[in-house]
mmCIF file of C-alpha atoms and ligand atoms in Angstrom:
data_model
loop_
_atom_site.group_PDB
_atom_site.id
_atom_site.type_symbol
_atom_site.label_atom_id
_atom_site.label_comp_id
_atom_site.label_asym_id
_atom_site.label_seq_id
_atom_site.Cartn_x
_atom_site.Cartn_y
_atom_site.Cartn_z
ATOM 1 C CA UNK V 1238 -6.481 5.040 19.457
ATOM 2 C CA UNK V 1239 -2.894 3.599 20.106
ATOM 3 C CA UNK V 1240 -0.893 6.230 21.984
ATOM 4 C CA UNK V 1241 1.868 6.223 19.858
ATOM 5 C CA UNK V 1242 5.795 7.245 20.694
ATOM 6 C CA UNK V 1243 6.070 10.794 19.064
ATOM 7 C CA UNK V 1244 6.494 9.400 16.127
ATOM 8 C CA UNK V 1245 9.518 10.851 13.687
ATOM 9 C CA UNK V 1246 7.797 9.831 10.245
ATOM 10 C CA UNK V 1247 9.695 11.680 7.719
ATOM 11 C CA UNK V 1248 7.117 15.347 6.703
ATOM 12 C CA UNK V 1249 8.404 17.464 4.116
ATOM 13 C CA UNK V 1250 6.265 20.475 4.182
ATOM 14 C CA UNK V 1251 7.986 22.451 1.616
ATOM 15 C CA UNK V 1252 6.210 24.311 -0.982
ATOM 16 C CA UNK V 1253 6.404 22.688 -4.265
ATOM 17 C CA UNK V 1254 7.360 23.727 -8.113
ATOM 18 C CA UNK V 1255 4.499 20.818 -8.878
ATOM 19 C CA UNK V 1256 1.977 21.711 -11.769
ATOM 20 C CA UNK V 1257 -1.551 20.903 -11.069
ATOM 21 C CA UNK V 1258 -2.264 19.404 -14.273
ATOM 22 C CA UNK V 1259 -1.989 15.843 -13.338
ATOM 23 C CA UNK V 1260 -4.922 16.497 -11.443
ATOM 24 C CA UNK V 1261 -6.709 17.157 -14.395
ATOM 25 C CA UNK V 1262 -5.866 14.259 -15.921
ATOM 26 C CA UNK V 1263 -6.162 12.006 -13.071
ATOM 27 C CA UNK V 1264 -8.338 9.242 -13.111
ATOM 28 C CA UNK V 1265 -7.371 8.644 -9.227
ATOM 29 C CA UNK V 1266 -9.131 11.457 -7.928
ATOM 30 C CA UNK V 1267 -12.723 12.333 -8.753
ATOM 31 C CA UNK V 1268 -12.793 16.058 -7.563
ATOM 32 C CA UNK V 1269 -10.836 18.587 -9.961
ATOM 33 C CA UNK V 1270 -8.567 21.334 -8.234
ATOM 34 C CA UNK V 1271 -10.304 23.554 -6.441
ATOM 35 C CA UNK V 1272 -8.480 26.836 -7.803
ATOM 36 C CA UNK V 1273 -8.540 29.184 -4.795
ATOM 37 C CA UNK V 1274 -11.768 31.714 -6.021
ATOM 38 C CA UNK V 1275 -12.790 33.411 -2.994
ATOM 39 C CA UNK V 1276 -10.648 36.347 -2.352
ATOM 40 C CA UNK V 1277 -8.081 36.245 -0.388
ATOM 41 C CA UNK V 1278 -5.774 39.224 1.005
ATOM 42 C CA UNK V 1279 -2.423 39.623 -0.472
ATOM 43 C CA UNK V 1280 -0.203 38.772 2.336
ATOM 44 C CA UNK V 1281 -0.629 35.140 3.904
ATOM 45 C CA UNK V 1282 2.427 34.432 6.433
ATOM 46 C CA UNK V 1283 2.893 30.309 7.342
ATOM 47 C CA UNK V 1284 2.049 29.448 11.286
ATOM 48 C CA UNK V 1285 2.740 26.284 12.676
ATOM 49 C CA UNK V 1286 0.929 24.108 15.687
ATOM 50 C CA UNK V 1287 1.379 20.813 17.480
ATOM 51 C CA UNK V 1288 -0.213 19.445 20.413
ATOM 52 C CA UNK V 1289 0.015 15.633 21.132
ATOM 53 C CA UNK V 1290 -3.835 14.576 20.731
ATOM 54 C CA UNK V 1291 -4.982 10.822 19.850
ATOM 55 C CA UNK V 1292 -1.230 9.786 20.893
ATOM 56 C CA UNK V 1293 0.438 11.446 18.078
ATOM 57 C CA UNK V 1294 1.903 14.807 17.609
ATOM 58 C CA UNK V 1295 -1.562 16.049 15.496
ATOM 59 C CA UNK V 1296 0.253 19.000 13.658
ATOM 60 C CA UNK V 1297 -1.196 22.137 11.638
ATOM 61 C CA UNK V 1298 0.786 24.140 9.007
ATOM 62 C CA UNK V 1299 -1.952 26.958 8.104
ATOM 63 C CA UNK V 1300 -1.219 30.342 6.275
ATOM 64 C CA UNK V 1301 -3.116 33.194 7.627
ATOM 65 C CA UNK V 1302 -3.095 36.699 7.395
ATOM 66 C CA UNK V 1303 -2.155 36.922 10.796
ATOM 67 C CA UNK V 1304 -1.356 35.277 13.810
ATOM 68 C CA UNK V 1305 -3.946 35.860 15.636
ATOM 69 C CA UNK V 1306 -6.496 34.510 13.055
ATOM 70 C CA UNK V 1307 -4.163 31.167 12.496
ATOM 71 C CA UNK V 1308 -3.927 31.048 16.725
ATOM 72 C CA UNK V 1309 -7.676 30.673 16.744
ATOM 73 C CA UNK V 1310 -8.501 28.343 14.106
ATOM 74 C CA UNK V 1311 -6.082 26.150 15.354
ATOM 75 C CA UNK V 1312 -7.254 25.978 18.666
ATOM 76 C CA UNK V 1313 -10.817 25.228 17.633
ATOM 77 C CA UNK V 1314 -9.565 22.319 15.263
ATOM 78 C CA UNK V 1315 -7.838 20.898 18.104
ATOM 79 C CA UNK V 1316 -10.427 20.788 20.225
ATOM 80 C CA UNK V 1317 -12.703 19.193 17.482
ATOM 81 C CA UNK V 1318 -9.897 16.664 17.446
ATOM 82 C CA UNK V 1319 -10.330 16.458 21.360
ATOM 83 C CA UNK V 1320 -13.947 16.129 20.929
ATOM 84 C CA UNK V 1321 -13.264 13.048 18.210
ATOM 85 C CA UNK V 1322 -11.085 11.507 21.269
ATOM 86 C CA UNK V 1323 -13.471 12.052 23.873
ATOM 87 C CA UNK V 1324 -15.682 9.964 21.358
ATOM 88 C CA UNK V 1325 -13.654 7.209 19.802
ATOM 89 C CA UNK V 1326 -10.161 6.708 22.615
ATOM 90 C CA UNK V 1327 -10.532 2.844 23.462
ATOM 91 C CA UNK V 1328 -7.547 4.068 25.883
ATOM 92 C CA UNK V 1329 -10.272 6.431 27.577
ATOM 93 C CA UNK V 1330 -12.286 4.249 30.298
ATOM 94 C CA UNK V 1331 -14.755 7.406 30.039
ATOM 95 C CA UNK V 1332 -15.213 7.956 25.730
ATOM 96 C CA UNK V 1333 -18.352 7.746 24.741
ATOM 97 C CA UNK V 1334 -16.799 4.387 22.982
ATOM 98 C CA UNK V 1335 -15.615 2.945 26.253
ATOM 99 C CA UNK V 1336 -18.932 3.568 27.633
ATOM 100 C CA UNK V 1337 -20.828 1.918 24.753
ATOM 101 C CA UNK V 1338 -18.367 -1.413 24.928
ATOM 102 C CA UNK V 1339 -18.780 -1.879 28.341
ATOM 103 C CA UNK V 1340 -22.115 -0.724 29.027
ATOM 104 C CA UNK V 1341 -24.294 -2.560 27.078
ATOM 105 C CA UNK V 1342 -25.392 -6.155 27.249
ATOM 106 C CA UNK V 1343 -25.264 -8.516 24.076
ATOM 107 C CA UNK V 1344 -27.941 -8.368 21.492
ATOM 108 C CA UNK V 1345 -29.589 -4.121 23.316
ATOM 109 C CA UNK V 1346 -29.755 -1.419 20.922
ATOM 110 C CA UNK V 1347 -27.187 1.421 21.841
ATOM 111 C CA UNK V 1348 -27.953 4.585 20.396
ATOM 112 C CA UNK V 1349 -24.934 6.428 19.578
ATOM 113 C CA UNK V 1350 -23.568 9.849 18.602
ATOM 114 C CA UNK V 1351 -22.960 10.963 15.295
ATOM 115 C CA UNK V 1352 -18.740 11.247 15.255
ATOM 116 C CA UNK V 1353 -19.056 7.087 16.848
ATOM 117 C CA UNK V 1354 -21.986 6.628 14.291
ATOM 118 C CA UNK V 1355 -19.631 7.862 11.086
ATOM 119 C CA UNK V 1356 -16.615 5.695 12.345
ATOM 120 C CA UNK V 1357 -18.830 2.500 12.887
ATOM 121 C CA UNK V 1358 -20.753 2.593 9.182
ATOM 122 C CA UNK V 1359 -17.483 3.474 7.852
ATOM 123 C CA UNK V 1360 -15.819 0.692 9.598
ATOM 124 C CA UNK V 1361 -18.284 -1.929 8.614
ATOM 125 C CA UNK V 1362 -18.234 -0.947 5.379
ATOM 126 C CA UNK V 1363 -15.073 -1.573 5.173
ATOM 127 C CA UNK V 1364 -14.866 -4.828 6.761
ATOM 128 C CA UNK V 1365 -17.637 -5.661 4.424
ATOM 129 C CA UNK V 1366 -15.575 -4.978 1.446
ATOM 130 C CA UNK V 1367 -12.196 -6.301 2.255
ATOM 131 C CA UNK V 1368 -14.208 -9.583 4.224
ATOM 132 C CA UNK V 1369 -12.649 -8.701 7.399
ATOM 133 C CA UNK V 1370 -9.333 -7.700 6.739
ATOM 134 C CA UNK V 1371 -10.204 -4.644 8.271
ATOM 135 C CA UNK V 1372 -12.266 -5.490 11.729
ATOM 136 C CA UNK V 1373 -12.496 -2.658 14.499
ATOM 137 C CA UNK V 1374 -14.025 -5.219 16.915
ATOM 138 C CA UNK V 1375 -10.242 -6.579 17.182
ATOM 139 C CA UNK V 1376 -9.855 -4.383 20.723
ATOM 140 C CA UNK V 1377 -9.546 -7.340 22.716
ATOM 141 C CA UNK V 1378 -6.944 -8.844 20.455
ATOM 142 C CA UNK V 1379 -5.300 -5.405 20.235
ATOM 143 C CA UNK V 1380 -4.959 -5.019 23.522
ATOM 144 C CA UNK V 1381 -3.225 -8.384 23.845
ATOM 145 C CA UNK V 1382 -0.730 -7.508 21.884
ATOM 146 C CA UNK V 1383 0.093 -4.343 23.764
ATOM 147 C CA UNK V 1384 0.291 -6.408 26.949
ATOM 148 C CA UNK V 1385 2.688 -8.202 24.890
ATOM 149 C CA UNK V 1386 4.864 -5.531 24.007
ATOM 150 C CA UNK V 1387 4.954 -4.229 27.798
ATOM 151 C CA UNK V 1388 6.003 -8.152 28.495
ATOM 152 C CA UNK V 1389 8.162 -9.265 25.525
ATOM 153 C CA UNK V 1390 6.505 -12.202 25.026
ATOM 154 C CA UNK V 1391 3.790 -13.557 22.649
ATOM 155 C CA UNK V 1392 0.197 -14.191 23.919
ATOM 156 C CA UNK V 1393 -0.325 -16.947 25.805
ATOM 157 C CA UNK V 1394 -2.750 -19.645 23.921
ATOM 158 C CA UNK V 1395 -5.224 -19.639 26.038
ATOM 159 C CA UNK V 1396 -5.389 -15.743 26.428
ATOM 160 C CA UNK V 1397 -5.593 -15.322 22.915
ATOM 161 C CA UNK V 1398 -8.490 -17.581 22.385
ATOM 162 C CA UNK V 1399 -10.601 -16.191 24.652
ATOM 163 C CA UNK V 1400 -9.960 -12.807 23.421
ATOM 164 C CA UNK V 1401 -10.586 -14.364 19.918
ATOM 165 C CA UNK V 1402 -13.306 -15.285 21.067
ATOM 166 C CA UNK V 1403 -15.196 -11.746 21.543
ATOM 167 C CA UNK V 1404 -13.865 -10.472 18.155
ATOM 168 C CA UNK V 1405 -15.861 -10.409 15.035
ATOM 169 C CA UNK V 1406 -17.004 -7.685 12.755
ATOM 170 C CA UNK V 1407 -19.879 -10.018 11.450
ATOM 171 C CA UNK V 1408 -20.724 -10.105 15.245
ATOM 172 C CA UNK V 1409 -21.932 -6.053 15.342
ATOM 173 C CA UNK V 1410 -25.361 -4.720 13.873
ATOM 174 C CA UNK V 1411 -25.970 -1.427 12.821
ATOM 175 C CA UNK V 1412 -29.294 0.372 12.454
ATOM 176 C CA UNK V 1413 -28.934 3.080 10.332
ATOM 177 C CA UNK V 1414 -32.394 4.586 10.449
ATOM 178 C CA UNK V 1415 -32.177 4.310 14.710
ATOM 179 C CA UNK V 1416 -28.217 4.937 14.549
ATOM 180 C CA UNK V 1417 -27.594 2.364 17.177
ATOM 181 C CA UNK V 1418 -24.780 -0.548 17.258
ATOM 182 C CA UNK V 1419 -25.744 -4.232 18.432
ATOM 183 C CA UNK V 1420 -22.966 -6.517 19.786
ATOM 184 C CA UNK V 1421 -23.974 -9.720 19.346
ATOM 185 C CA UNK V 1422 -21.080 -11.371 21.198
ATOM 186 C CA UNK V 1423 -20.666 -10.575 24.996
ATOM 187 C CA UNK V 1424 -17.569 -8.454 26.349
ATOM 188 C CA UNK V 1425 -16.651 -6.867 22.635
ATOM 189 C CA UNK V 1426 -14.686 -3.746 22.223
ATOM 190 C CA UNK V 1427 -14.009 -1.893 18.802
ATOM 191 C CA UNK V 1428 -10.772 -0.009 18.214
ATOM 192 C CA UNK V 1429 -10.553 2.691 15.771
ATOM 193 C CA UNK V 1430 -6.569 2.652 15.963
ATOM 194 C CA UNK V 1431 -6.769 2.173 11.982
ATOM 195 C CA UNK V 1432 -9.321 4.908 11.019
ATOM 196 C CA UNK V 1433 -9.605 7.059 13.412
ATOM 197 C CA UNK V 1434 -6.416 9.618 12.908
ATOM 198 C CA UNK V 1435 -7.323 9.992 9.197
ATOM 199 C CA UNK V 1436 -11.281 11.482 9.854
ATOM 200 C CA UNK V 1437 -9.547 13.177 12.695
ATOM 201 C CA UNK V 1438 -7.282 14.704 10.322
ATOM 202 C CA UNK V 1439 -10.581 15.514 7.575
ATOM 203 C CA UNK V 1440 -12.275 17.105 10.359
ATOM 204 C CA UNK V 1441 -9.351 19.399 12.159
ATOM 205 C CA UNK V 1442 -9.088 20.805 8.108
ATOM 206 C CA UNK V 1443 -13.272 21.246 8.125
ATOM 207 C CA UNK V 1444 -12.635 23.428 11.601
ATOM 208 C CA UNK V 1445 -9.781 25.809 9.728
ATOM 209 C CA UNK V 1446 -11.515 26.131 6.445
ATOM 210 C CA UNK V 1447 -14.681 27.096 8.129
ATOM 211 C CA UNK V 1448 -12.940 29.564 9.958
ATOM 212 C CA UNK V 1449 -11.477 30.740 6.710
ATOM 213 C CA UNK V 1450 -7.978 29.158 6.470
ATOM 214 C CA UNK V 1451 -8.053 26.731 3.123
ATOM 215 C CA UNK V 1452 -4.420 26.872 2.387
ATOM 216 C CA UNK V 1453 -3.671 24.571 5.338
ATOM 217 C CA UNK V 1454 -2.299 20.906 6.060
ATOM 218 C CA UNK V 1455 -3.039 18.608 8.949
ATOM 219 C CA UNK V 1456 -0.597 15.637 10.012
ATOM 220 C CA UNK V 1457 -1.688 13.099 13.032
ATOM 221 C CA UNK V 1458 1.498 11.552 12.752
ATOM 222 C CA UNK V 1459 1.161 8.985 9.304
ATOM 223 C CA UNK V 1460 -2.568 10.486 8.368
ATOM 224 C CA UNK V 1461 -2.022 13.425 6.455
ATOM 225 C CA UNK V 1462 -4.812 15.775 4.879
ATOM 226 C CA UNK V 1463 -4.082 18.873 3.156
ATOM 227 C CA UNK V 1464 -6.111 21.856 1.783
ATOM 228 C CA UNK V 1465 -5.410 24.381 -0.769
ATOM 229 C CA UNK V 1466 -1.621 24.773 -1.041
ATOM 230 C CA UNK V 1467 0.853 27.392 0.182
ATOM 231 C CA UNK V 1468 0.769 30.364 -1.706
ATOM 232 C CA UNK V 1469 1.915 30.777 -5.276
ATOM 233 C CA UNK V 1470 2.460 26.927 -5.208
ATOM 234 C CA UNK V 1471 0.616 24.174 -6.910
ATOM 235 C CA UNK V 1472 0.555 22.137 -4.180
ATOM 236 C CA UNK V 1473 2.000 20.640 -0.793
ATOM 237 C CA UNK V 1474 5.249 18.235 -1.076
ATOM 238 C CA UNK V 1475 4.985 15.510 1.293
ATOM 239 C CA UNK V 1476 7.714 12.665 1.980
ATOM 240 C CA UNK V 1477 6.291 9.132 1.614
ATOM 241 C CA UNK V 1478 8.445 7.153 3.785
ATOM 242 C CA UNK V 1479 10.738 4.115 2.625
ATOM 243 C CA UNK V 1480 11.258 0.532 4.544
ATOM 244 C CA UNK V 1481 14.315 0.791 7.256
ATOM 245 C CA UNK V 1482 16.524 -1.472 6.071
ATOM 246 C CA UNK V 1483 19.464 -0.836 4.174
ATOM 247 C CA UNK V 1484 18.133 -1.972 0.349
ATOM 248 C CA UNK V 1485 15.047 0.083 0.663
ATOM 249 C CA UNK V 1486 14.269 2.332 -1.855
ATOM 250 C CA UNK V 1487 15.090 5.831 -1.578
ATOM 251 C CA UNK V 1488 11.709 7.783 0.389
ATOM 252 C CA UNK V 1489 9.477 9.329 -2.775
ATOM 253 C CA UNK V 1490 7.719 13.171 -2.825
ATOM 254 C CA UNK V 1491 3.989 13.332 -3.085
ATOM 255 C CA UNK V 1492 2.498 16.486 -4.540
ATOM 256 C CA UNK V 1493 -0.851 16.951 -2.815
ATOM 257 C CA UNK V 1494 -4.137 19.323 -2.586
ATOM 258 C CA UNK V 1495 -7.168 18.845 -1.168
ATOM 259 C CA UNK V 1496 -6.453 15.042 -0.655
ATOM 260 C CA UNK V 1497 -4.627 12.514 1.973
ATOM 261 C CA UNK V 1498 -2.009 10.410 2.449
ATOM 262 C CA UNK V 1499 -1.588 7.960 5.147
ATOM 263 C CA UNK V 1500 1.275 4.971 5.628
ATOM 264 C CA UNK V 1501 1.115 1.690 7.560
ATOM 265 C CA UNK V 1502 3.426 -0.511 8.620
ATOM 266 C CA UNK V 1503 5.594 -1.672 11.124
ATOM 267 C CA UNK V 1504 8.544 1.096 11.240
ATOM 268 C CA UNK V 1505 7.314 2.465 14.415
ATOM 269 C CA UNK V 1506 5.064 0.215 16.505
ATOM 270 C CA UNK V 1507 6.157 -3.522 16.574
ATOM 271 C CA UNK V 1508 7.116 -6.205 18.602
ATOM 272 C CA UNK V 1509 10.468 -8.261 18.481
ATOM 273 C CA UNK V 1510 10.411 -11.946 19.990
ATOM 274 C CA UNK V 1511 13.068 -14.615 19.093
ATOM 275 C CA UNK V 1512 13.854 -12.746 16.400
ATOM 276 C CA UNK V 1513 10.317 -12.591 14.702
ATOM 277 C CA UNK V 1514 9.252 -9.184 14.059
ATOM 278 C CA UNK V 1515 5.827 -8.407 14.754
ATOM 279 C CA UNK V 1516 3.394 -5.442 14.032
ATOM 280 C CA UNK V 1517 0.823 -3.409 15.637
ATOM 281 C CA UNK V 1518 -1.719 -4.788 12.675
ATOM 282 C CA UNK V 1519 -3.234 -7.229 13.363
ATOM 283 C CA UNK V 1520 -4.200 -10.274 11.093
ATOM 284 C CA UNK V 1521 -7.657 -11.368 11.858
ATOM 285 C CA UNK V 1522 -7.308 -15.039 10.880
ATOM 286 C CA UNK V 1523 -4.713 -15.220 13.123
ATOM 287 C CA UNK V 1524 -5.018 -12.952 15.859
ATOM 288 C CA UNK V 1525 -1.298 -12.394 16.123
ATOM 289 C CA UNK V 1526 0.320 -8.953 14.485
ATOM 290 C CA UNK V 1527 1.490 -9.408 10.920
ATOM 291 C CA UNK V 1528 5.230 -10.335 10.234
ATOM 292 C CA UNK V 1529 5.394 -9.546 6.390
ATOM 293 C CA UNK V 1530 7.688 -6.234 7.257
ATOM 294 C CA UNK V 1531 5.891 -4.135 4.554
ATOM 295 C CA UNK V 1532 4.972 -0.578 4.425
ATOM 296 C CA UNK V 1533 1.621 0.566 2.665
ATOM 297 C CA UNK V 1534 1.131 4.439 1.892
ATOM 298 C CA UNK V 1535 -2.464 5.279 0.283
ATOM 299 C CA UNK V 1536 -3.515 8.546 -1.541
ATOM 300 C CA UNK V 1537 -7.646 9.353 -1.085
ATOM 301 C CA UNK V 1538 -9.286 11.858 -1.882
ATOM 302 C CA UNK V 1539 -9.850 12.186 2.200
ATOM 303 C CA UNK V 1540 -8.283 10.914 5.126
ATOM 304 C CA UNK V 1541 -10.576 8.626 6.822
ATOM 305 C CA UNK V 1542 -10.758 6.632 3.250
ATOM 306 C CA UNK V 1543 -6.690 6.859 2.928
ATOM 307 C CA UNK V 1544 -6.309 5.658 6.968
ATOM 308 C CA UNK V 1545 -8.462 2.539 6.874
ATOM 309 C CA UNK V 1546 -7.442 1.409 3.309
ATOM 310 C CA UNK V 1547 -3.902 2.016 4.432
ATOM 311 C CA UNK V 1548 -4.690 -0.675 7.513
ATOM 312 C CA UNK V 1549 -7.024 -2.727 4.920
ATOM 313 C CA UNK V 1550 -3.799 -3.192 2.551
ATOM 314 C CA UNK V 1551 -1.668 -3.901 5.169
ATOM 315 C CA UNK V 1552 -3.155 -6.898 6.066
ATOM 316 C CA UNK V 1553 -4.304 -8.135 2.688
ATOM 317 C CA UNK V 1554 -0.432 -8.037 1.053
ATOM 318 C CA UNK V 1555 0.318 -6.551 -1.772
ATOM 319 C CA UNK V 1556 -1.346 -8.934 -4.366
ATOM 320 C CA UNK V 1557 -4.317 -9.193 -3.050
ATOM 321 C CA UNK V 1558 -4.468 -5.390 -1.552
ATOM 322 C CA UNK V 1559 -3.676 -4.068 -5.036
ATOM 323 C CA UNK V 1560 -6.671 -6.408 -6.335
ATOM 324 C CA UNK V 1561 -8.879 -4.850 -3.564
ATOM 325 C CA UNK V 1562 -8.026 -1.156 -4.665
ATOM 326 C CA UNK V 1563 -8.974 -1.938 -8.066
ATOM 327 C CA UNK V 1564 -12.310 -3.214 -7.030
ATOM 328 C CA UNK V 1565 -13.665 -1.120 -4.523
ATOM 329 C CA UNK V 1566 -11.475 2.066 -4.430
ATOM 330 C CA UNK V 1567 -10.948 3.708 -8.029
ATOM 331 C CA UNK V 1568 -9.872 7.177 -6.534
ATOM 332 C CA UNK V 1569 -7.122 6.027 -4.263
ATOM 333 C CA UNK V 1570 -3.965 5.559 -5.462
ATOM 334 C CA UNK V 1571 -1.187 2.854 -3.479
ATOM 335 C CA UNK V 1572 3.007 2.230 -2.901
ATOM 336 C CA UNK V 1573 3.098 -1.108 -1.081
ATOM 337 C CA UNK V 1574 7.375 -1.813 -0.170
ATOM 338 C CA UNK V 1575 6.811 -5.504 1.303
ATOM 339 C CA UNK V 1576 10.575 -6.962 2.146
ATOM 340 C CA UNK V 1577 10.897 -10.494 0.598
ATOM 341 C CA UNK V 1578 13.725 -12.007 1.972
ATOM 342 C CA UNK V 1579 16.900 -9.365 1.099
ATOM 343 C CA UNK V 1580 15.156 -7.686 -2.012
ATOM 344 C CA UNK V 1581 12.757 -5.062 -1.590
ATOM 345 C CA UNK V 1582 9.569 -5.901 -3.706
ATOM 346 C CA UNK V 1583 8.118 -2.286 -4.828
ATOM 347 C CA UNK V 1584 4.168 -2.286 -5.939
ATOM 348 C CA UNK V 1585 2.169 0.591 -7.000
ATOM 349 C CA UNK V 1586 -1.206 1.401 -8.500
ATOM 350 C CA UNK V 1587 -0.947 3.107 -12.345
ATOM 351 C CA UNK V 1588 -2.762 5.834 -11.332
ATOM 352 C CA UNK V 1589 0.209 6.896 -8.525
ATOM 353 C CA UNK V 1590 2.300 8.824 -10.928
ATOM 354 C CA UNK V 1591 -0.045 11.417 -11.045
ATOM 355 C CA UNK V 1592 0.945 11.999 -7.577
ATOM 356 C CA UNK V 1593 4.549 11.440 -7.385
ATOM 357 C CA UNK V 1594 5.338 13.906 -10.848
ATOM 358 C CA UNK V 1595 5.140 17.097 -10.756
ATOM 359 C CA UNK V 1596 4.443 18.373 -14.189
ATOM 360 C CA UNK V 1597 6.656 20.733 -15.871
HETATM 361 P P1 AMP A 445 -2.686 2.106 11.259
HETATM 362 O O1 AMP A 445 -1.420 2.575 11.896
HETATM 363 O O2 AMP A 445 -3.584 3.175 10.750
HETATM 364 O O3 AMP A 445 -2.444 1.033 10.229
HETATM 365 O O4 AMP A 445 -3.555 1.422 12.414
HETATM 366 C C1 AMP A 445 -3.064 0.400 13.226
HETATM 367 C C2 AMP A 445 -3.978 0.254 14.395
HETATM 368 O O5 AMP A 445 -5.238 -0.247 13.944
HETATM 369 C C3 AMP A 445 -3.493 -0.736 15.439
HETATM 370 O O6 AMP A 445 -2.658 -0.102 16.386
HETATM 371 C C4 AMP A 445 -4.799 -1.191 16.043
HETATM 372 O O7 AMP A 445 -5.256 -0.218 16.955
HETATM 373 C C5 AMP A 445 -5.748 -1.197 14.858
HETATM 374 N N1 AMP A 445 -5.761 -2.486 14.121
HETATM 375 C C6 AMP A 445 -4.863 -3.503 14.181
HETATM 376 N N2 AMP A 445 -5.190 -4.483 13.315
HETATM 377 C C7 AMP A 445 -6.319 -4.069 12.670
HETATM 378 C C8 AMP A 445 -7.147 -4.648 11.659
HETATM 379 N N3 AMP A 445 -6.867 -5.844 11.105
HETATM 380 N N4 AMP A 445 -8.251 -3.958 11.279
HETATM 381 C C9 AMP A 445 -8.555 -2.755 11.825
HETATM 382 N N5 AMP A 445 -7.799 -2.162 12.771
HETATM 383 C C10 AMP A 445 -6.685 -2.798 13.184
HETATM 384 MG MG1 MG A 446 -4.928 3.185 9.147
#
């Protein structure tokens, strides 16, 4: 995961006046609201926690009857999210990922544990579906491009065509039934940079809803999953950030329970040479970072869906992203601002609006 600057993406954590009937009628979300049923005692009071973790601030907003309660809960959901990291951190010479990559020879069985297991099969399948748009076996690319931010300069040719050269997604075999991963290219490494904070995310809200806190919300900096919202409100209000540039529409209010938002894009992580402006995404045709200047926030019923589709989108462009929702994604919902020239192209999927109104 790419150890981000703390990064200041606009969070409005607010309570919101937003009805929950959309949800209802929403054909962008499969599960109905979970109305709160269990019982809960009268007095909840709002606790806050942030920790950097995965190279983000990972933040918790939980209600709780008491401090003590919301103390613990969030200390075991960080340390599941330290557990994910000790798993999944390509930055981590010692992750279990790390150890797989490096480890094992072309074309040997690894067995692997269950949190690397879920991020691979959900990887591929994605990959699969968007043919490659999405490919966590970009490391080495990746991490050319981070040698090229500490430099300034663009990869050199012959650099990037040997790491190109080690990057595939068609190039990795999974075994379900064994659970073990196959590289069948020598010297590959996988990156999870564009999933990872989202299941992260999922599974920090499992931790404080199995230790009894539901009305909760969990931000890894752009991956955001929330729970049941704050008391006597129909939901949480989170900010969807806007493009920075001077035409960009004005930043648009979510209204969100028990589902995940996540934006990608280029506001916080890029690259400027002779002028070109370059992001952390990478295209895989290409191997360079993408220089479209869009943003791409996705709504998902969970966050590991949202945080790869998010990544998925990015690359695609809006046309074709929006075509790929449609196909293989009928519960997430997508704002795509891609800058074309000096006007600010604004795309959406129908089934947004259920997000962005609250009813009456
Ligand atoms: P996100 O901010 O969630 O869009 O993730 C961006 C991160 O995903 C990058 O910093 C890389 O670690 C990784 N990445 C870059 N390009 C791709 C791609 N085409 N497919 C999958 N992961 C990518
Ligand atoms: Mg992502």
């Amino acid at each position: 995961m790419p150890p981000t600057p703390a990064t200041p993406r606009a969070l409005t954590l607010a309570a919101a006046l937003a009805a929950a009937a959309w949800f209802a009628t929403s054909t962008g979300c499969s599960s109905p609201p979970r109305t709160p049923s269990r019982p809960e005692p009268a007095h909840l009071s709002r606790f806050e926690f942030s920790r950097p973790q995965m190279g983000v601030p990972f933040r918790i907003v939980a209600y709780a009857a008491s401090e003590a309660e919301a103390q613990a809960a969030a200390e075991a959901a960080h340390a599941r999210v330290a557990e994910l990291n000790a798993a999944l951190s390509d930055y981590d010479p010692d992750s279990e990922l790390s150890r797989v990559c490096r480890n094992t020879p072309p074309g040997q069985p690894a067995p692997v544990g269950p949190d690397l297991w879920f991020m691979l099969s959900r990887s591929a399948d994605c990959s699969k579906r968007s043919h490659g748009a999405f490919d966590v076996t970009l490391g080495p690319v990746v991490n050319l491009w981070r040698r090229s931010r500490r430099r300034g300069e663009l990869p050199p040719p012959h650099l990037l065509a040997e790491a190109r050269a080690r990057v595939g997604w068609q190039h990795l075999e999974l075994n379900p039934r064994r659970r073990t991963v196959t590289f069948h290219r020598p010297d590959m490494r996988l990156d999870f940079g564009g999933i990872a904070k989202g299941y992260a995310a999922d599974e920090a809200l499992a931790v404080l809803r199995r230790h009894g806190i539901h009305r909760a919300l969990v931000a890894a900096a752009g991956d955001v999953t929330v729970g049941d919202p704050p008391p006597g409100q129909p939901a949480w209000r989170v900010e969807i950030g806007t493009l920075d540039t001077t035409n960009a529409p004005p930043a648009r209010i979510a209204w969100l329970r028990n589902a995940s938002v996540s934006t990608s894009g280029d506001l916080y992580q890029r690259l400027e040479i002779n002028g070109v402006r370059y992001s952390h995404i990478v295209d895989p045709h290409t191997g360079i970072g993408l220089t479209n200047h869009a943003l791409v926030t996705v709504i998902a019923p969970d966050g590991t869906t949202a945080d790869s589709l998010a990544t998925t989108l990015s690359v695609l462009g809006p046309d074709q992203g929006l075509a790929f929702l449609r196909r293989s994604s009928r519960h997430a919902a997508a704002l795509i601002l891609q800058a074309r020239g000096d006007h600010i192209e604004s795309l959406e999927t129908p089934n947004l609006q259920h997000w962005l109104t609250p009813s009456p």
